[in-house]
Coordinates of C-alpha atoms in Angstrom, one line a residue:
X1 CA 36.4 7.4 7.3
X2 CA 35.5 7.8 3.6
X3 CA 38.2 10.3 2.0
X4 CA 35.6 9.9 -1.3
X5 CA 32.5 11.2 -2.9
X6 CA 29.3 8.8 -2.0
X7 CA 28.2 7.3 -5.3
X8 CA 25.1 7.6 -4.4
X9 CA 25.1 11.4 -5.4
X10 CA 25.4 9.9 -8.7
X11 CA 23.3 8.2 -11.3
X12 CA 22.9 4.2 -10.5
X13 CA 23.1 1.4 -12.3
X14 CA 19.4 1.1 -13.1
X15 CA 18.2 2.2 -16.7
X16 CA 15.0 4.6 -16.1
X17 CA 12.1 5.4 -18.4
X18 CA 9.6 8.3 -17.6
X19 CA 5.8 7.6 -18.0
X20 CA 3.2 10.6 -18.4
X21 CA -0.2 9.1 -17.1
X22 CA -3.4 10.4 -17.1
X23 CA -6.7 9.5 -17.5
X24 CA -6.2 10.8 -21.5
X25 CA -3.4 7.7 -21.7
X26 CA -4.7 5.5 -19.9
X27 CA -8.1 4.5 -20.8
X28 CA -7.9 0.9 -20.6
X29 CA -6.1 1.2 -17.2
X30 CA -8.9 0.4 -14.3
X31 CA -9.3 2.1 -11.9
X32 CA -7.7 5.1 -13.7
X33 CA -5.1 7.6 -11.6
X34 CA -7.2 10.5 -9.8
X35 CA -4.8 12.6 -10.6
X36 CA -2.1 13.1 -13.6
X37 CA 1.2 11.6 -12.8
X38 CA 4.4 11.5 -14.0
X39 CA 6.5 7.9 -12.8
X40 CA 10.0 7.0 -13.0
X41 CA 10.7 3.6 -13.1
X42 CA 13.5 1.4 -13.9
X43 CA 13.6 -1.1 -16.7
X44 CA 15.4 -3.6 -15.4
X45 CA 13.6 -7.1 -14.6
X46 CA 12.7 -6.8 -10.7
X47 CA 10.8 -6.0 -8.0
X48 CA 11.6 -2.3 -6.6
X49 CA 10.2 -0.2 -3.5
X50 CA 8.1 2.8 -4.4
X51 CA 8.3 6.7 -3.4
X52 CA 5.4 9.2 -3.7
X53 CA 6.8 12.4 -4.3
X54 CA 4.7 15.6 -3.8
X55 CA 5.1 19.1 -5.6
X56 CA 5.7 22.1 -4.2
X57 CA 2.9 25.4 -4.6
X58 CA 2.2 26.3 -8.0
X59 CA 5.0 23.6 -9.7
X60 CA 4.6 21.0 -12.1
X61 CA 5.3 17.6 -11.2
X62 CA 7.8 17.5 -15.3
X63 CA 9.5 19.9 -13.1
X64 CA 11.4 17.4 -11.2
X65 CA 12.1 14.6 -14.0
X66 CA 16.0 14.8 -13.4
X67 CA 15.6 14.0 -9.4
X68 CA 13.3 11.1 -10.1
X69 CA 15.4 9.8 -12.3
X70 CA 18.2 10.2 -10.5
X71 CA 16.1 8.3 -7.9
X72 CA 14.9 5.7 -9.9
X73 CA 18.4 4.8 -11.4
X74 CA 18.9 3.4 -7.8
X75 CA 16.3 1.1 -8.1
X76 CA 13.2 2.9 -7.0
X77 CA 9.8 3.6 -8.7
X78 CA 8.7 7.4 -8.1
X79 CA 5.6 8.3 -8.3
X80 CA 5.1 11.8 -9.1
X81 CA 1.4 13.3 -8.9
X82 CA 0.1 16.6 -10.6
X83 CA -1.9 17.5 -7.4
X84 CA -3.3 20.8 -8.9
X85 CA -2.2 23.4 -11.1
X86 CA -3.7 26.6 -9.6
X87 CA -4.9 26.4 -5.8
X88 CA -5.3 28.6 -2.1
X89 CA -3.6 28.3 1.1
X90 CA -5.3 25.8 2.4
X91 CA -3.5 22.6 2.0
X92 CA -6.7 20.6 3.0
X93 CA -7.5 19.0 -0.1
X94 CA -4.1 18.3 -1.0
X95 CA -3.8 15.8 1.5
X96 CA -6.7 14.0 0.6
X97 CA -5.7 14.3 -2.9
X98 CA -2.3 12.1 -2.1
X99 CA -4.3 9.6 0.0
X100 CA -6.4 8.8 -2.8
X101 CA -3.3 8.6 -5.4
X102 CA -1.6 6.3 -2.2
X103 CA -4.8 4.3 -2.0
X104 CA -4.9 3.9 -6.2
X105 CA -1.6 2.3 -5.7
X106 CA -2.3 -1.1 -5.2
X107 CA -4.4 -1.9 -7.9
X108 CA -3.4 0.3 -10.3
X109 CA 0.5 1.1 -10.0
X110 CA 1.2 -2.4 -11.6
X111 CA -0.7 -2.2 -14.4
X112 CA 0.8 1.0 -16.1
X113 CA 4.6 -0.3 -15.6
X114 CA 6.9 -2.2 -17.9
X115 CA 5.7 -6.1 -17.6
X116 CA 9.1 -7.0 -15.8
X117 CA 8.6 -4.3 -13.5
X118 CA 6.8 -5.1 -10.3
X119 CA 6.2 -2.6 -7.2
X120 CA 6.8 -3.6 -3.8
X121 CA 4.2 -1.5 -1.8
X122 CA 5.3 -3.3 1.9
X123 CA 8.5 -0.7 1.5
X124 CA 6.4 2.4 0.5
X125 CA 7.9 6.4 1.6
X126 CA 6.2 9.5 1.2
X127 CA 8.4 12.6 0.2
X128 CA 7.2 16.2 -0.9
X129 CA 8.9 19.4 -1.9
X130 CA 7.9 22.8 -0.3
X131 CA 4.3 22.4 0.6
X132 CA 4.0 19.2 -0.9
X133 CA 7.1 18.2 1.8
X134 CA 4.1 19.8 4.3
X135 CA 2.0 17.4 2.6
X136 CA 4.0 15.1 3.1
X137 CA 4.4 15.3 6.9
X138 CA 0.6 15.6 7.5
X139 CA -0.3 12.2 5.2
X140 CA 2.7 10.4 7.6
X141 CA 0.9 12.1 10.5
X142 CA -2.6 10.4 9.9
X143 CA -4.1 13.3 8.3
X144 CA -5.9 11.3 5.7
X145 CA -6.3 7.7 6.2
X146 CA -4.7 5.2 3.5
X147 CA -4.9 1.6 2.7
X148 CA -1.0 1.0 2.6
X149 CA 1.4 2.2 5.0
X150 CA 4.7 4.7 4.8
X151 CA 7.8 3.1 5.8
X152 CA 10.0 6.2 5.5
X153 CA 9.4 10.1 5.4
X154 CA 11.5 12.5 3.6
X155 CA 11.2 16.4 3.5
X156 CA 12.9 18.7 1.2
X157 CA 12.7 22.2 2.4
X158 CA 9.5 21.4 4.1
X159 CA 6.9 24.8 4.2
X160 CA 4.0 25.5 6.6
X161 CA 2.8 29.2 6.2
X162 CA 4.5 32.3 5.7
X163 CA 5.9 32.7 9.5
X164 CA 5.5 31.5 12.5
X165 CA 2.0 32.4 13.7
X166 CA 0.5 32.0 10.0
X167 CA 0.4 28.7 9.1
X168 CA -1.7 27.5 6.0
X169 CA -4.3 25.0 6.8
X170 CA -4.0 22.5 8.4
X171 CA -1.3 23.6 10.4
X172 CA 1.4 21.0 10.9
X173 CA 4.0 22.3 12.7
X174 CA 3.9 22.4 16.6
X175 CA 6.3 24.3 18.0
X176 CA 6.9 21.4 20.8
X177 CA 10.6 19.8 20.3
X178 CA 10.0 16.0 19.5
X179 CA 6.3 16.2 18.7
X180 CA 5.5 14.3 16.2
X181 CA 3.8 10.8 16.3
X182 CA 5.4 9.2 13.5
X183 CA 5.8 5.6 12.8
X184 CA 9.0 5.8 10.3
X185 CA 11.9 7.3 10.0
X186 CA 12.2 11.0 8.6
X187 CA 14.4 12.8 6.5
X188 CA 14.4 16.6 6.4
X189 CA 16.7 18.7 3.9
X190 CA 17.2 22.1 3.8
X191 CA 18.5 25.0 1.6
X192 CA 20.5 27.1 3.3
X193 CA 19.5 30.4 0.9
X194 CA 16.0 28.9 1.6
X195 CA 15.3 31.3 4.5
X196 CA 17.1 34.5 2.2
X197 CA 15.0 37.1 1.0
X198 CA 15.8 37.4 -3.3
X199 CA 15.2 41.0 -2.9
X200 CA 13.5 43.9 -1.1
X201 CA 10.5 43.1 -2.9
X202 CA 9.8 39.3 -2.4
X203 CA 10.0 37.3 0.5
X204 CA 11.9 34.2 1.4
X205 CA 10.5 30.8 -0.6
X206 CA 11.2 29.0 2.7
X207 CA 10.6 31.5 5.7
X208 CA 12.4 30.9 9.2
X209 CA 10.0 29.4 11.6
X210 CA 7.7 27.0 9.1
X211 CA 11.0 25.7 7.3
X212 CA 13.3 22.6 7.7
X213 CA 14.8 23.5 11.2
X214 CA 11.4 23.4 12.9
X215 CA 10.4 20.6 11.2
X216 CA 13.4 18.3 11.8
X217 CA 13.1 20.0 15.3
X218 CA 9.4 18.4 16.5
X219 CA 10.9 14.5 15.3
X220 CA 12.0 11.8 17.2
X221 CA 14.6 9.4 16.1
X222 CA 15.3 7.7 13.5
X223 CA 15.2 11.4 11.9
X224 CA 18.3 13.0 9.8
X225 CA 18.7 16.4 8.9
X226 CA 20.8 17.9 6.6
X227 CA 21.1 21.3 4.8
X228 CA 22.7 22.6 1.7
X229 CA 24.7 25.5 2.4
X230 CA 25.1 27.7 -0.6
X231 CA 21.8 26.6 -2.4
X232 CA 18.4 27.5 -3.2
X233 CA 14.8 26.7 -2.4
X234 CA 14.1 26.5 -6.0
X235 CA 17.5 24.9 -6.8
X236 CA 16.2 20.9 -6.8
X237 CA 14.0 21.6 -10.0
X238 CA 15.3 20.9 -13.4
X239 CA 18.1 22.9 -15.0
X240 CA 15.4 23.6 -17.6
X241 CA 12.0 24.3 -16.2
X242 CA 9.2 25.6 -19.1
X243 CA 6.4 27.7 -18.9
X244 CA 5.5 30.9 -17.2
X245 CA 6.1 29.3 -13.5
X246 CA 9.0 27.3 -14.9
X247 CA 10.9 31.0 -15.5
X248 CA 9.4 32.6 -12.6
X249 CA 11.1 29.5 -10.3
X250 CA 14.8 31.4 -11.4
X251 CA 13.3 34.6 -10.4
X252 CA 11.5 34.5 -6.7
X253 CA 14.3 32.1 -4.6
X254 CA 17.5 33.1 -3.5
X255 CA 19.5 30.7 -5.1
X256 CA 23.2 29.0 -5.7
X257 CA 25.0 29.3 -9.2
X258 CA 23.5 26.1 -10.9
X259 CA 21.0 23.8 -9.8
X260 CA 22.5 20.4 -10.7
X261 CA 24.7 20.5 -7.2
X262 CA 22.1 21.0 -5.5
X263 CA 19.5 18.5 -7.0
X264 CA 22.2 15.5 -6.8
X265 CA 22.6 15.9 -3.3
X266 CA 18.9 16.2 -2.4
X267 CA 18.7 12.8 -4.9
X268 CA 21.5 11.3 -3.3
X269 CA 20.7 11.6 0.6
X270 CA 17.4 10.4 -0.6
X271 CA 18.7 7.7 -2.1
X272 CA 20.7 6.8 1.3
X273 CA 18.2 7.2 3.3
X274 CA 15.7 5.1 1.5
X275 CA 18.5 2.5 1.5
X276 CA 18.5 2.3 5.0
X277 CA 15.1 2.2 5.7
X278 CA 13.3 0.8 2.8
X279 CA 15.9 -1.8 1.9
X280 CA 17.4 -2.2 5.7
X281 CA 21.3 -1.7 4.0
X282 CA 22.5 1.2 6.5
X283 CA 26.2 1.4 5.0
X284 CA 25.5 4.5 2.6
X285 CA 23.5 6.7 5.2
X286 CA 26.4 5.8 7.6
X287 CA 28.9 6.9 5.5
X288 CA 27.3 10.2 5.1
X289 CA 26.9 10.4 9.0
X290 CA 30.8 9.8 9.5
X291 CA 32.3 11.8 7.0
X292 CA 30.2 14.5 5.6
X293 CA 32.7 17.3 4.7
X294 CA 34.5 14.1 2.1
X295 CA 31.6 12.1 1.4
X296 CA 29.0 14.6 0.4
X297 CA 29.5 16.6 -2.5
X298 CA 28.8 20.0 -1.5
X299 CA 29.0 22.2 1.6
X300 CA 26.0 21.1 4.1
X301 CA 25.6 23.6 7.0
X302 CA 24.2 21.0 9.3
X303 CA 24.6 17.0 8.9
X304 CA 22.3 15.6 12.1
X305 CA 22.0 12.3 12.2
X306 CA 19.7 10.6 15.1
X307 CA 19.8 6.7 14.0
X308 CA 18.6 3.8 16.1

C-alpha cells in the first residue's frame, strides 16, 4: 500500500517545448495542419506515443499549455487543435474536424517536431475537455472514420447537452448502463463542483445527467473513473488564462480555491492511465487503484477502477 504521493502528479523527467502551428508558420510543411494547433513535445532524443487533446466550448487550445506540459514531461507528444473559436450546439463538425487533424497525423506530425523527436502513431489516445471530452467519445465511437486507430480514451468532465433530454448534436450519451462499443480503454474524470450552480443566475458548466457519471456509466471495462472532490469544471485550465473568455472561465464554474491541484491530478491520472495502456506498464494506475486517499494528491469523491 503506497503511504506516498504518485509522482506522477508531478512534472517528469522529460524537457518539453511548446509549438504554435498554423498554416501562417508552417508554409513549407506539406500537407499543412487543417486546423491551428498548439503541441507539446519533449526534447529529448526518442520515440514517444501521441495524445490528441480536444478543447472544451468557446476555449482556446493556449488555455491548457500547463496540462500538456505536464503531459508531455512524461514522455508524450500532445497534440492540441484550435477546433473553432466561435461555434453552435451542434458538435457535428467538430468531430469531423478532429478526424481530419487525426488523419493529418501521419504525414504531417513528424515533420513539424524537433529532428530527434519521432511520433509513435501504433499507441495513439484521444482525450477532450467539456465538449471536446464529448468529442472525444463520439471520434472513439466511430463517428468520423480515421486512418489510424485510438488505443486509449480519456474524458475530463465530459458534456453532452444541457440536461438529460437536451443533448447537443449528435447525441452521445445513451442512457443504457455499459453501452458503448469501444475498442480501448476509457478514462473519465470528474469535478465534483462540476454539477454546482455558480449562482442563481448561471447554470452548472457540467449539468447532472450529460456529465462524467453517465458517461463512465454506459462503459465497459477496462474503464476508470475518478472525480475531484472540491474542484471545478473550469479548474484544469491555466492559472492564467487571457482574453475575454480567458476571465470569463473564473467567472461562470463553480470552482475550488486554485487551479493548480486540480490540473495536476487531471495531468497525473492521465499520465497513469496512458502508462498503462499506451506503454502496457500498469504499476502507476495500480497504485492509484490501491491506495487513493495516500497516493493521490487531493480528495477524489469516487476512485472506480474496472481493469482487465
Amino acid at each position: 500500500m503506497s503511504t506516498t504521493v504518485s509522482p506522477v502528479f508531478k512534472l517528469g523527467k522529460y524537457t518539453v517545448n511548446l509549438l504554435s502551428v498554423s498554416n501562417k508558420n508552417t508554409a513549407s510543411v506539406s500537407p499543412p495542419p487543417p486546423k491551428p494547433l498548439l503541441v507539446s513535445t519533449p526534447t529529448d532524443d526518442g520515440e514517444f506515443p501521441v495524445l490528441i487533446f480536444l478543447h472544451g466550448t468557446f476555449l482556446c487550445n493556449s488555455f491548457y499549455s500547463q496540462l500538456l506540459q505536464h503531459i508531455s514531461s512524461h514522455g508524450y507528444i500532445v497534440v492540441a487543435p484550435q477546433l473553432y473559436i466561435v461555434t453552435g450546439s451542434d458538435a457535428t463538425k467538430d468531430i469531423s474536424d478532429a478526424a481530419e487533424v487525426t488523419d493529418w497525423l501521419v504525414k504531417g506530425l513528424v515533420k513539424i517536431l524537433p529532428n530527434n523527436v519521432q511520433p509513435n502513431l501504433r499507441k495513439l489516445g484521444i482525450a477532450g475537455h467539456s465538449r471536446g471530452g464529448k468529442v472525444a467519445f463520439a471520434l472513439a465511437l466511430g463517428y468520423a472514420k480515421t486512418s489510424l486507430t485510438f488505443s486509449a480514451l480519456l474524458a475530463v468532465d465530459p458534456v453532452d447537452g444541457t440536461s438529460k433530454g437536451n443533448q447537443t448534436n449528435p447525441p452521445i450519451l445513451t442512457y443504457i448502463p455499459s453501452s458503448f462499443e469501444l475498442k480501448m480503454a476509457a478514462l473519465v474524470i470528474g469535478s465534483g463542483l462540476g454539477e454546482l450552480n455558480r449562482n442563481c443566475l448561471l447554470p452548472p458548466c457540467a449539468p447532472e445527467g450529460v456529465s462524467h457519471q453517465e458517461f463512465y456509466d454506459e462503459c465497459r471495462a477496462p474503464a476508470c473513473h475518478l472525480v475531484a472532490k472540491d474542484y471545478g469544471h473550469m479548474d484544469t485550465l491555466d492559472d492564467d488564462t487571457k482574453g475575454i473568455v480567458g476571465k470569463a472561465s473564473y467567472c461562470l464554474c463553480a470552482k475550488g480555491k486554485t487551479r493548480e491541484p486540480m490540473r495536476n491530478f487531471v495531468g497525473g491520472v492521465m499520465v497513469a492511465f496512458m502508462r498503462a495502456y499506451l506503454n502496457g506498464d500498469m504499476e502507476d494506475l495500480l497504485t492509484l487503484k490501491g491506495d487513493p486517499n495516500h497516493a493521490i494528491p487531493i480528495g477524489v469523491s469516487i476512485a472506480s477502477f474496472q481493469l482487465e
